[in-house]
Coordinates of C-alpha atoms (C1' of nucleotides) in Angstrom, one line a residue:
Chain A
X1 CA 0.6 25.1 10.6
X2 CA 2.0 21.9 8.6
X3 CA -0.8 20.9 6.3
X4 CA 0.4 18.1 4.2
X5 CA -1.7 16.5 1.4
X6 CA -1.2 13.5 -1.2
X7 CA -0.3 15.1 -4.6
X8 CA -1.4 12.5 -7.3
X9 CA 1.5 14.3 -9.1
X10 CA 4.3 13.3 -7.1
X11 CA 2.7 10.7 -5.5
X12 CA 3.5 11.4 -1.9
X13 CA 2.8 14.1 0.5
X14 CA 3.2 17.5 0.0
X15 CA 3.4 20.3 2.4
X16 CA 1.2 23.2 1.5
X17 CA 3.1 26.1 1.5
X18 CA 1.2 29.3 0.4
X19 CA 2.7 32.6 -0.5
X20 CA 1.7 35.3 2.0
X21 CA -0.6 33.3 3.8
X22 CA -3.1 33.0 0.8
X23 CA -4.0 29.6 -0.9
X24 CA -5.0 29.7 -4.7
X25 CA -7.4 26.6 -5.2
X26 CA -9.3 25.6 -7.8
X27 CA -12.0 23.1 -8.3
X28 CA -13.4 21.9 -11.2
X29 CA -17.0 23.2 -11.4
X30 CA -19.9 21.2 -13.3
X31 CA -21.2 21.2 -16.4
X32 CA -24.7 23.0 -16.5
X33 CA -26.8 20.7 -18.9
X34 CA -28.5 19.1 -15.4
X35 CA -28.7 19.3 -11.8
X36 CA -26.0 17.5 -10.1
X37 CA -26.3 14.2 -8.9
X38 CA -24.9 12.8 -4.9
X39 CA -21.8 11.5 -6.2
X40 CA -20.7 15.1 -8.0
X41 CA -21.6 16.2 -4.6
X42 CA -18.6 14.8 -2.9
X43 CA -15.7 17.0 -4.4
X44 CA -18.4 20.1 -3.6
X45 CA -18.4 19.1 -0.2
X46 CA -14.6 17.8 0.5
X47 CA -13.2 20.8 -1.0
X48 CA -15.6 23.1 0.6
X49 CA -14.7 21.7 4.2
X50 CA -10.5 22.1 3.4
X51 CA -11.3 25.8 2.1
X52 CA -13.1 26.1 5.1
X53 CA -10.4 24.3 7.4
X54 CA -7.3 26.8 6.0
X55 CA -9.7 29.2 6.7
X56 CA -10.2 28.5 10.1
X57 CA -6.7 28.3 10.4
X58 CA -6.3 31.9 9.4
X59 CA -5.3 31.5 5.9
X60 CA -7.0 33.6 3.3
X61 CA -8.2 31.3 0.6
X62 CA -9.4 32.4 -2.8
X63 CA -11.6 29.4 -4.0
X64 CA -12.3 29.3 -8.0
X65 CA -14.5 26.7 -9.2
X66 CA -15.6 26.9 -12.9
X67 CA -18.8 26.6 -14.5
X68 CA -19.3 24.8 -17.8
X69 CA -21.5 27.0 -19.8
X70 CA -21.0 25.6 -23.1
X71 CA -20.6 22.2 -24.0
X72 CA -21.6 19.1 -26.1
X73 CA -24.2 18.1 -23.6
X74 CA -25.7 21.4 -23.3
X75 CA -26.7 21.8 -26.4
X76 CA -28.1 18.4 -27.1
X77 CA -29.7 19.0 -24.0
X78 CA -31.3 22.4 -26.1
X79 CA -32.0 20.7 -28.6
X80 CA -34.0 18.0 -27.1
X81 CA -36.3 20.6 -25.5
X82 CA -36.1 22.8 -28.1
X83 CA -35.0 25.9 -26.3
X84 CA -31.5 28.1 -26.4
X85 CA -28.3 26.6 -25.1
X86 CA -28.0 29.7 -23.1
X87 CA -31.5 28.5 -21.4
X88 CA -30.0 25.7 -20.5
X89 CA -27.5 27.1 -19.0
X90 CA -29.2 29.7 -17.3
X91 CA -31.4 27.6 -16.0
X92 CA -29.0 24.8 -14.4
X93 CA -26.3 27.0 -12.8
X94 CA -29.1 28.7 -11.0
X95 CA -29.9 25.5 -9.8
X96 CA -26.2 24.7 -9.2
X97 CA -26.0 27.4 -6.5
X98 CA -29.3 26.3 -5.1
X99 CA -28.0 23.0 -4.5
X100 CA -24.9 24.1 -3.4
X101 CA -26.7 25.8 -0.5
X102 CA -29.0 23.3 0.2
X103 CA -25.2 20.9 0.7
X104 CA -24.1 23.4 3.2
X105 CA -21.3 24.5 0.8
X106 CA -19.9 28.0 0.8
X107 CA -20.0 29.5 -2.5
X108 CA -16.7 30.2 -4.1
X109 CA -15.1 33.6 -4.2
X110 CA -14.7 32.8 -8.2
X111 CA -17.0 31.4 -10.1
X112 CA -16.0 31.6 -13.7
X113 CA -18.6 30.9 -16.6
X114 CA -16.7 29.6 -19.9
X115 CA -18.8 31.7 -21.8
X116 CA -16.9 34.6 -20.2
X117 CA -13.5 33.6 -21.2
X118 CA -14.4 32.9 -25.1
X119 CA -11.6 35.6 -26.1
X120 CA -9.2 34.8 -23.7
X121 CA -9.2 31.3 -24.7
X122 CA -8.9 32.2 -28.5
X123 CA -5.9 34.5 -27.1
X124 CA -4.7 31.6 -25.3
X125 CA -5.0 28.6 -27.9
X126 CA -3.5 31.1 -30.3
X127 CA -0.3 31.2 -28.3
X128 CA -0.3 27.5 -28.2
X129 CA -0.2 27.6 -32.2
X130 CA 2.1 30.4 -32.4
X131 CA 4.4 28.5 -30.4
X132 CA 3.7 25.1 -32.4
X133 CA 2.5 23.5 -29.7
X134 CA -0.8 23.4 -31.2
X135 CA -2.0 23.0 -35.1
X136 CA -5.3 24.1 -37.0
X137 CA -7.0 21.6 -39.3
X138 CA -10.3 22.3 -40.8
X139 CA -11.5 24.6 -38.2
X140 CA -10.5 23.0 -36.0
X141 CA -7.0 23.5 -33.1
X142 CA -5.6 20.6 -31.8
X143 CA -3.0 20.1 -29.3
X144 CA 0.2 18.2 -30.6
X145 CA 0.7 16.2 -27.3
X146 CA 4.4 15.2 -28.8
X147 CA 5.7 18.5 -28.3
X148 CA 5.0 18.4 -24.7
X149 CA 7.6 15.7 -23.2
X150 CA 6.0 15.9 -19.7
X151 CA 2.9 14.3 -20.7
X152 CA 1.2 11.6 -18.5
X153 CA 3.2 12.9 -15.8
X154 CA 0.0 13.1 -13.9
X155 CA -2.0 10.0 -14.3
X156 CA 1.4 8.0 -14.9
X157 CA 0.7 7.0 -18.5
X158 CA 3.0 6.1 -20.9
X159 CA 2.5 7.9 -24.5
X160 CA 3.7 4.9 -26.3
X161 CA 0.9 2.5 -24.8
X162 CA -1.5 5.1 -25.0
X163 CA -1.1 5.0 -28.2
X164 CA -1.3 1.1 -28.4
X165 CA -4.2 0.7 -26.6
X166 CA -5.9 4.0 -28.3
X167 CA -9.4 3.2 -28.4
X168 CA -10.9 5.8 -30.1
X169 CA -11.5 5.9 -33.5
X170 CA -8.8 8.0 -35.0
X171 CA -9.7 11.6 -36.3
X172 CA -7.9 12.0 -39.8
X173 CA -7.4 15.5 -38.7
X174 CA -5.0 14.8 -35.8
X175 CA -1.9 14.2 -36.4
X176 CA -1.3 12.0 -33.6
X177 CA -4.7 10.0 -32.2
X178 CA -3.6 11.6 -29.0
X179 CA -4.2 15.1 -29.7
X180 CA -6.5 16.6 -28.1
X181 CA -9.1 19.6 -29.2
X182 CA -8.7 23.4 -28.2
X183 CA -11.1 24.6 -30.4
X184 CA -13.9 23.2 -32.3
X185 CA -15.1 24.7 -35.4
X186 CA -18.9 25.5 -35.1
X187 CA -21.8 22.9 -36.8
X188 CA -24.7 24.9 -38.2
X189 CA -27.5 25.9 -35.0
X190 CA -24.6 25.9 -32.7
X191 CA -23.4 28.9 -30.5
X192 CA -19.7 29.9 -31.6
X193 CA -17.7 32.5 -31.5
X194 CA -15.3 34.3 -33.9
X195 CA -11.8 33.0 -33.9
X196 CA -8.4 33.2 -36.4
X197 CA -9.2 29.7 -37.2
X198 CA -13.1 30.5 -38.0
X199 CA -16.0 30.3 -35.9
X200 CA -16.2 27.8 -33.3
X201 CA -16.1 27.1 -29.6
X202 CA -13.5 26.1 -27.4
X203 CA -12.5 22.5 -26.6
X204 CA -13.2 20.9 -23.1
X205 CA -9.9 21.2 -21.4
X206 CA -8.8 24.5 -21.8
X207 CA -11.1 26.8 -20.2
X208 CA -9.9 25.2 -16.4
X209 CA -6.5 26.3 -17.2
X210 CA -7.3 30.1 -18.9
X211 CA -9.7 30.8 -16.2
X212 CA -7.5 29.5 -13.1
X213 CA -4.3 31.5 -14.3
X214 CA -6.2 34.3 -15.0
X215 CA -8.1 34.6 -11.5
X216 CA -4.6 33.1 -9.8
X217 CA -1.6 33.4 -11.8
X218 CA 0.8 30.8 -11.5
X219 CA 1.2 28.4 -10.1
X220 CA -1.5 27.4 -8.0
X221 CA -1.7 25.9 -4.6
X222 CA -4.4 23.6 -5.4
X223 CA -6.0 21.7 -8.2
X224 CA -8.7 19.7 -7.2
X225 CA -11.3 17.4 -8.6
X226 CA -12.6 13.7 -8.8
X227 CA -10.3 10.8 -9.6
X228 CA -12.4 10.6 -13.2
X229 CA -10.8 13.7 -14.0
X230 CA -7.0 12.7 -13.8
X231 CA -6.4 11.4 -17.6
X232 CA -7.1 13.0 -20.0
X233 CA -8.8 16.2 -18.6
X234 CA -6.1 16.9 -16.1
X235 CA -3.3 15.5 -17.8
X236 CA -4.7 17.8 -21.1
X237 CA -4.3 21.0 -18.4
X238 CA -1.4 20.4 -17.3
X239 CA 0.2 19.7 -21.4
X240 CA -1.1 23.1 -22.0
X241 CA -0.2 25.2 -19.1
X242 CA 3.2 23.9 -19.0
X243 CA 4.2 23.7 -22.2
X244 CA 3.0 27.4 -22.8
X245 CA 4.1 29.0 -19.2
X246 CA 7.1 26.9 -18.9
X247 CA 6.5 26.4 -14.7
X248 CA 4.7 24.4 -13.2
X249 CA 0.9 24.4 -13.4
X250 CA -0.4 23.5 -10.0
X251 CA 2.0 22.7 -6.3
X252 CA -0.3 20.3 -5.6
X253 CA -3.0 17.8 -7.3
X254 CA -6.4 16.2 -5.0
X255 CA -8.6 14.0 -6.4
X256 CA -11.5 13.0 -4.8
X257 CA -12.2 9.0 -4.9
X258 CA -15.7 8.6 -6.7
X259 CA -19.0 7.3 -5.4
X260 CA -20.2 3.9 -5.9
X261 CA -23.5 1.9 -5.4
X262 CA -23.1 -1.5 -4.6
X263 CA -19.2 -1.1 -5.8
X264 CA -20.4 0.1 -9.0
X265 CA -19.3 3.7 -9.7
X266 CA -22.0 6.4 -9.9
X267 CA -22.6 7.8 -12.8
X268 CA -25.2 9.9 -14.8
X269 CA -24.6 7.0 -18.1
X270 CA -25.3 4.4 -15.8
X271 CA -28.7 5.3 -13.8
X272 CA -27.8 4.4 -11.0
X273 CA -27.4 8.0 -9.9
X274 CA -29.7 10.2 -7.6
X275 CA -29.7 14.0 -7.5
X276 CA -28.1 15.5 -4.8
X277 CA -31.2 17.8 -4.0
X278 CA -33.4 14.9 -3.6
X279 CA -31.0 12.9 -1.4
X280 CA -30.5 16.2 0.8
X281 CA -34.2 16.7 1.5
X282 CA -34.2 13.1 2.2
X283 CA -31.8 12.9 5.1
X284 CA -30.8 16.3 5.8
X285 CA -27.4 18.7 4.8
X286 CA -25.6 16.9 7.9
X287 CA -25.8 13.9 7.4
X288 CA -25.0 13.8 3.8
X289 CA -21.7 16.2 5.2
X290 CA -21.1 13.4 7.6
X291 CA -21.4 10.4 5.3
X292 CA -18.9 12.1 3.4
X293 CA -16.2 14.0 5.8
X294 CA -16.5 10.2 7.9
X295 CA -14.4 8.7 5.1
X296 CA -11.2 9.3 4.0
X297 CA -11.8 11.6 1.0
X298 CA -9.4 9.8 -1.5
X299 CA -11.0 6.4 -1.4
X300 CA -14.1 5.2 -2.6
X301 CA -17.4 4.9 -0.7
X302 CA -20.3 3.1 -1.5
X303 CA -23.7 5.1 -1.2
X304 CA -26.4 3.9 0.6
X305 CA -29.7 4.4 2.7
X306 CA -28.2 2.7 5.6
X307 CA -24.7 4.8 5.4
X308 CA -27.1 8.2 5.3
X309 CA -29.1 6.6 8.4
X310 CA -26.0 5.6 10.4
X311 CA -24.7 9.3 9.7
X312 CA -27.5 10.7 11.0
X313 CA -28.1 8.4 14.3
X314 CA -24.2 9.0 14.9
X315 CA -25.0 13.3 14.3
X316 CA -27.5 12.7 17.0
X317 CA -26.0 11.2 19.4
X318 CA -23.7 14.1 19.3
X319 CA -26.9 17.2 19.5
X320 CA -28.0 14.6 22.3
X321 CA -24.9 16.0 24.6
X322 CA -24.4 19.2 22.9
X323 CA -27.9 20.4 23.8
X324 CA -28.0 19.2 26.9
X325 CA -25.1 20.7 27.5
X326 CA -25.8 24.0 26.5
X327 CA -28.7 24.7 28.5
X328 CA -27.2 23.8 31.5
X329 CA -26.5 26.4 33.8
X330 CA -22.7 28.5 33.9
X331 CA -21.4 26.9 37.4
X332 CA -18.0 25.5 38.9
X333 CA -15.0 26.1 37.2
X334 CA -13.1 24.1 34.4
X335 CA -10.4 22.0 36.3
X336 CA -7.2 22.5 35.1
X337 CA -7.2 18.6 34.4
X338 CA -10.3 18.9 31.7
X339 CA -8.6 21.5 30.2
X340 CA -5.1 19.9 29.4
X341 CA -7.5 17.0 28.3
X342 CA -9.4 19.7 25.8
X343 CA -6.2 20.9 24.7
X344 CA -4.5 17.7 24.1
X345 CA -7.6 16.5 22.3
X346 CA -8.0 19.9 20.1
X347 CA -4.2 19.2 18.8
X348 CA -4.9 15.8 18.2
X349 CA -7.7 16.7 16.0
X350 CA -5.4 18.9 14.5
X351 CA -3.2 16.5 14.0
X352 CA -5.4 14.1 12.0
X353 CA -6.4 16.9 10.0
X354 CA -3.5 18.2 9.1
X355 CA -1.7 14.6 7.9
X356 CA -3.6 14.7 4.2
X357 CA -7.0 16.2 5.9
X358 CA -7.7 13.0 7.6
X359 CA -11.6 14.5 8.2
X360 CA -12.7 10.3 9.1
X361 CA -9.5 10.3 11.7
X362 CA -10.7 13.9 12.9
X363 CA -14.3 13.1 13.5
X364 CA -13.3 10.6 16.0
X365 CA -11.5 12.7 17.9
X366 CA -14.6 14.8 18.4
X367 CA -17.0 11.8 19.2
X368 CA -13.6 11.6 22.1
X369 CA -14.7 14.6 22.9
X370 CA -18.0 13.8 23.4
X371 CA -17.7 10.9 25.7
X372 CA -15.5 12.8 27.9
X373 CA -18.5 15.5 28.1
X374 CA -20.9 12.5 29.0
X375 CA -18.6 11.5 31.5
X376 CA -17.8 14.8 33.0
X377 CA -21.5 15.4 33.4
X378 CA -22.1 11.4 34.9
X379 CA -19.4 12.6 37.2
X380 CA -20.8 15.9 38.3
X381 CA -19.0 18.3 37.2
X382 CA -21.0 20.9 36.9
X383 CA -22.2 22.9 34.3
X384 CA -19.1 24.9 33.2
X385 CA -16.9 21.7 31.8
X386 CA -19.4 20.3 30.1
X387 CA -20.4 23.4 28.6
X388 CA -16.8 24.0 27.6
X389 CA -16.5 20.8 25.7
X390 CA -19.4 21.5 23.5
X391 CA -18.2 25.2 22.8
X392 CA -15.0 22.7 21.1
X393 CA -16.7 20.7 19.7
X394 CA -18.6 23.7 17.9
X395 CA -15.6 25.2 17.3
X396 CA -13.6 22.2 15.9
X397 CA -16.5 21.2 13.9
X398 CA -17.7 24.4 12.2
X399 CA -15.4 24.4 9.3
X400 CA -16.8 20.6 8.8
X401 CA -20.0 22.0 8.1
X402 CA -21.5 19.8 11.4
X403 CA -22.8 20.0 14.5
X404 CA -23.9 23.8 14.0
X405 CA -27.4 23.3 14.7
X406 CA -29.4 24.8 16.9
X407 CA -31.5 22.8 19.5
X408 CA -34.6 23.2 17.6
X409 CA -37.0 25.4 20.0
X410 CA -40.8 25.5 20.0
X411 CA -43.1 28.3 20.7
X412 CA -43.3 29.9 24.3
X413 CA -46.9 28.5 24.4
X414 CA -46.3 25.0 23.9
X415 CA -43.0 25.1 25.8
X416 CA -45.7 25.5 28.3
X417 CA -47.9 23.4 27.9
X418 CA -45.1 20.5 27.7
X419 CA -43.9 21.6 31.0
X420 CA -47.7 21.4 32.2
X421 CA -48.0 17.8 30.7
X422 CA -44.4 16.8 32.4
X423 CA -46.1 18.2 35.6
X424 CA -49.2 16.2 35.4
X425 CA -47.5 13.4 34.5
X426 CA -44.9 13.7 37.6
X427 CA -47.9 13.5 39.6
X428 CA -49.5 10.5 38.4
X429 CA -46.1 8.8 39.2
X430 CA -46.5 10.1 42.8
X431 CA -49.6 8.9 42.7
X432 CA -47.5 5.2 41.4
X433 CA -50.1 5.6 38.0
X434 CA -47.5 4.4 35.9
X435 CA -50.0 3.5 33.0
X436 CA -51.3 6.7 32.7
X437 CA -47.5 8.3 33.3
X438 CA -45.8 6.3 30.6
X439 CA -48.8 6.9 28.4
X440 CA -48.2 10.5 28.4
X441 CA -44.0 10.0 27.6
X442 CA -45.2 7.7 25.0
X443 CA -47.7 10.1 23.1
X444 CA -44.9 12.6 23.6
X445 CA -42.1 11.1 22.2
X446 CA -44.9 10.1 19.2
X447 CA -45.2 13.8 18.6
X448 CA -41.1 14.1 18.6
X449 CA -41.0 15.1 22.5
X450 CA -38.8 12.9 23.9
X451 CA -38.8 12.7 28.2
X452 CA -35.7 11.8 30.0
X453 CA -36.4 11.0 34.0
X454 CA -33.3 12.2 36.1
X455 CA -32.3 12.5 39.5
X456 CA -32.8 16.7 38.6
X457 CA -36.4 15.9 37.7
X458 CA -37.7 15.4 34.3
X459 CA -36.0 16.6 31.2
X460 CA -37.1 17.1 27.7
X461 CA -35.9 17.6 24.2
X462 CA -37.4 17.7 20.8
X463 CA -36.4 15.5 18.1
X464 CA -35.6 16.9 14.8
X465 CA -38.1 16.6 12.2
X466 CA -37.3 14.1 9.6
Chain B
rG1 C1' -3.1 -5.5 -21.6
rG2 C1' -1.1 -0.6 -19.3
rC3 C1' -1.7 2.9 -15.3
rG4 C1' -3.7 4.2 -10.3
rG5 C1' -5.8 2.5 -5.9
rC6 C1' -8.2 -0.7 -2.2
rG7 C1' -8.7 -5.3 1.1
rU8 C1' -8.7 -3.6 9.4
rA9 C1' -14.5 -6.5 14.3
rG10 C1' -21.4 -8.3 12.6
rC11 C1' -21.5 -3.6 9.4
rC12 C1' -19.1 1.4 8.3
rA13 C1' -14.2 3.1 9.2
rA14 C1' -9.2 5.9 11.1
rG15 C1' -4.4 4.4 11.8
rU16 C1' 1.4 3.5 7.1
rG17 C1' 7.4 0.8 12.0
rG18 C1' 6.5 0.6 18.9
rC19 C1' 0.5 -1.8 23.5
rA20 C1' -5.5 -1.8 17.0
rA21 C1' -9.2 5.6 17.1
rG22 C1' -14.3 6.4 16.3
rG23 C1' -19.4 5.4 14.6
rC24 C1' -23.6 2.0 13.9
rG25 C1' -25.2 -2.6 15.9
rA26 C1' -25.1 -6.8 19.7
rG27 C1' -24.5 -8.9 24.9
rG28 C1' -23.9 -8.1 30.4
rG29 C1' -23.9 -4.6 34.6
rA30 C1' -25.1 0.4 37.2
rC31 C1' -29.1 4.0 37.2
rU32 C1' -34.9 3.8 36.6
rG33 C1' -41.5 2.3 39.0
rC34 C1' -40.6 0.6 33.9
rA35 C1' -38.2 3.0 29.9
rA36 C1' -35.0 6.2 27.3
rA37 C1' -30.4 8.7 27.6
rU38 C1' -25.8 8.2 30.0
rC39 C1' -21.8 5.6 32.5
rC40 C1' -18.8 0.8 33.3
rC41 C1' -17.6 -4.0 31.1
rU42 C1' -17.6 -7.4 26.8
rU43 C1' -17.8 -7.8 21.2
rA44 C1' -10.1 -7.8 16.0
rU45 C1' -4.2 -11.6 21.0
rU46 C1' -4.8 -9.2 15.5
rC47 C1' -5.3 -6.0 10.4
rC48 C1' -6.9 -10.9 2.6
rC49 C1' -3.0 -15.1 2.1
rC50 C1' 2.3 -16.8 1.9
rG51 C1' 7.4 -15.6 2.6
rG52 C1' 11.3 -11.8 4.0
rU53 C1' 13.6 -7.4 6.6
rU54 C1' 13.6 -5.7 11.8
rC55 C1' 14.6 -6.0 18.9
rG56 C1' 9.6 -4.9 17.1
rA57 C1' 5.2 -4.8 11.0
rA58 C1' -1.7 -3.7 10.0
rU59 C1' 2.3 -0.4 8.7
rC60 C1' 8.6 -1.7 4.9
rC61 C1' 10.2 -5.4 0.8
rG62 C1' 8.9 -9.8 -2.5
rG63 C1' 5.1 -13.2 -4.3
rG64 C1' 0.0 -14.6 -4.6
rC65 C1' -5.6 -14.0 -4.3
rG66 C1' -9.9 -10.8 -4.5
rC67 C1' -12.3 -6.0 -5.5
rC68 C1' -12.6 -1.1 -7.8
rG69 C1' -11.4 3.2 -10.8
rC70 C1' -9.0 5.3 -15.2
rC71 C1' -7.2 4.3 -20.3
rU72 C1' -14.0 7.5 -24.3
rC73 C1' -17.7 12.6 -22.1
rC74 C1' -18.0 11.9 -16.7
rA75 C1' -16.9 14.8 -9.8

RNA sequence: GGCGGCGUAGCCAAGUGGCAAGGCGAGGGACUGCAAAUCCCUUAUUCCCCGGUUCGAAUCCGGGCGCCGCCUCCA
């Protein structure tokens, strides 16, 4: 297969081209001091339905994504509740994973806790200082972004105006207001860790690049993250990886465009976020899926009630075929013509996938597939073909994370005792008492149990619960 | 100010040189006792604007206008 994907790197597309049919990918993980809100959902989600999509597509991926377990926010978080940093921790990756699950994302085969890697990072920064690519200063290691003459390679950045239009207050202890830290040294109450330079804890940016060589070596087939994330965090990996290793760090860069509300990015600072869990029990792990994999994962998209709705009147109209569908009976064959249409629409959805994981373009091609299931059925096929379009659909689909529900099913009792109201009722239309007829489909569909008159009698389907 | 990106129907949105996917919604028709669902038709002669290149441009080039992100922790 030909997967190509936009490298912010090199700015164009890039064919992935893993060794041995295994693709190292790593995503940067959150940082455990909360739960997650819906716009740090979206990388979760994206990333999850690539890994998912290589996979399908018999590649063997090994999917790191790192967990933040010690960090400024943490342990002002601790503080503020008066209870351990590790607590804090504790307590929000569990809740990670939960909400993870509840987003229909399969968990990583790595997931890396910083806390983990404390020596390996001291190891690690004290290479960087060996090599003079990094300095101490009162406890402190910084990162002497001079000596690496590939920086802002990534995010396109020019040192010199960097510098210019430095906002930041300048540390006396860099040398240059660009450095960046590797390793802070401790404040009194705060977990640290011995080190050569004294006891401290590392810096933000290094822990992504010790933990994603260590799991995957070098170089990696996949760095991937939010479009926040490019400059400096990204930019800061790549200075230290590649001025250390001397190769490149990663073949390929994806960053995710962010969420907005009203055109305003999300963001915890801001309050205008919402937590992922509560948005999922709202509307339902599909639909949120959908919103997402419906647009093209590098450009922004604007959150909203009316998005998640639309998403989830679309997802139904598709259960509305599939489920039909699939209880029809095995009959007739699958004319050769429906099947050089399923084929030419599988490799089109193929196609769109595999020109930078166009998921928006692919998800078309499957509501294509759809209609031509509608019409096969209008036209009489049989049960066969239209079975056969909703077994590609489900196929095409799964690594998507949609359309793998079941048709939800109710109890052998009340499946009777439907069946004995839709037998009453068929009567009283006999009988030309429409009041009472429609009075029965109308209390039905009240209770979720919706009643479809066709020319094979009286069908009926259950609505999922909100 | 620098860097990156975006602007396609009422709304959401794919498409980056060869007749403008798809979803939601709306209107008309078929079907129905009436509905619902489904099917058929209609809803962008045109892709923010102005120039240019080309047999041909939403797609490439130049110039505008508007919006967003990053430049500070942030998915």
């Amino acid at each position: 297969m030909g997967l190509r994907l936009w490298s912010t790197l090199s700015r164009q597309l890039e064919e992935l081209s893993p060794q041995d049919g295994v693709v190292r990918m790593y995503v940067c993980g959150p940082t455990v001091y909360d739960r997650f809100h819906i716009g740090n959902a979206r990388p979760f989600i994206v990333f999850d339905a690539l890994r998912r999509y290589l996979e399908a597509r018999g590649l063997k991926v090994i999917y790191v994504q790192n967990i933040t377990d010690i960090e400024d926010k943490i342990i002002n978080r601790a503080q503020e509740e008066g209870v351990s940093p590790q607590e804090i921790a504790a307590r929000y990756t569990e809740e990670y994973f939960h909400d993870l699950q509840l987003l229909g994302v399969k968990p990583p085969t790595h997931s890396p806790k910083a806390t983990q890697y404390v020596e390996k990072m001291v190891e690690f920064v004290a290479k960087l200082v060996e090599k003079g690519l990094a300095y101490e200063a009162g406890g402190d290691v910084y990162f002497s972004v001079a000596r690496f003459p590939g920086y802002g390679k990534l995010s396109g950045k020019v040192l010199e105006e960097l510098e210019a239009g430095a906002r930041i207050a300048v540390d006396e202890r860099k040398r240059d207001p660009l450095d960046f830290v590797l390793w802070k040294a401790a404040k009194p109450g705060e977990p640290k860790w011995p080190s050569p330079w004294g006891e401290g804890r590392p810096g933000w940016h290094t822990e992504c690049v010790v933990m994603s060589t260590d799991i995957l070596g070098l170089p990696l087939d996949i760095h991937a993250g939010g479009s926040d994330l490019v400059f400096p965090h990204h930019e800061n990996e790549i200075a230290q990886a590649e001025s250390l290793y001397g190769e490149p760090f990663s073949k390929i860069w994806l960053h995710n465009g962010l969420l907005t509300v009203r055109g305003e990015r999300m963001g915890k600072s801001l309050g205008n976020f919402r937590y992922a869990r509560e948005v999922v029990t709202e509307f339902g792990t599909e639909p949120v899926r959908y919103f997402y994999l419906s647009r093209a994962y590098r450009k922004p998209l604007d959150f909203s009630e009316s998005g998640l709705e639309e998403a989830k009147r679309a997802l139904q109209g598709v259960y509305d075929f599939l489920w039909e569908a699939e209880a029809l009976p095995e009959e007739g064959e699958v004319p050769a013509e429906v099947a050089d249409q399923l084929t030419e629409l599988e490799e089109k959805f193929h196609a769109r996938m595999e020109e930078d994981f166009d998921t928006a373009g692919a998800i078309g091609v499957l509501h294509e597939l759809v209609s031509l299931g509608h019409r096969l059925g209008q036209e009489g096929a049989g049960g066969s073909p239209q079975r056969a379009v909703a077994a590609l659909v489900r196929k095409l689909a799964e690594p998507l994370g949609l359309f793998q529900e079941a048709r939800p099913q109710v109890k052998g009792r009340i499946e009777d005792l439907i069946s004995l109201l839709i037998e009453l009722r068929a009567t009283l239309r006999e009988q030309k008492n429409f009041q009472l007829a429609d009075r029965i489909r109308d209390r039905l569909a009240e209770l979720g149990v919706e009643l479809r008159d066709t020319p094979q009698g009286t069908r009926w389907s259950l609505r999922a619960d909100e």
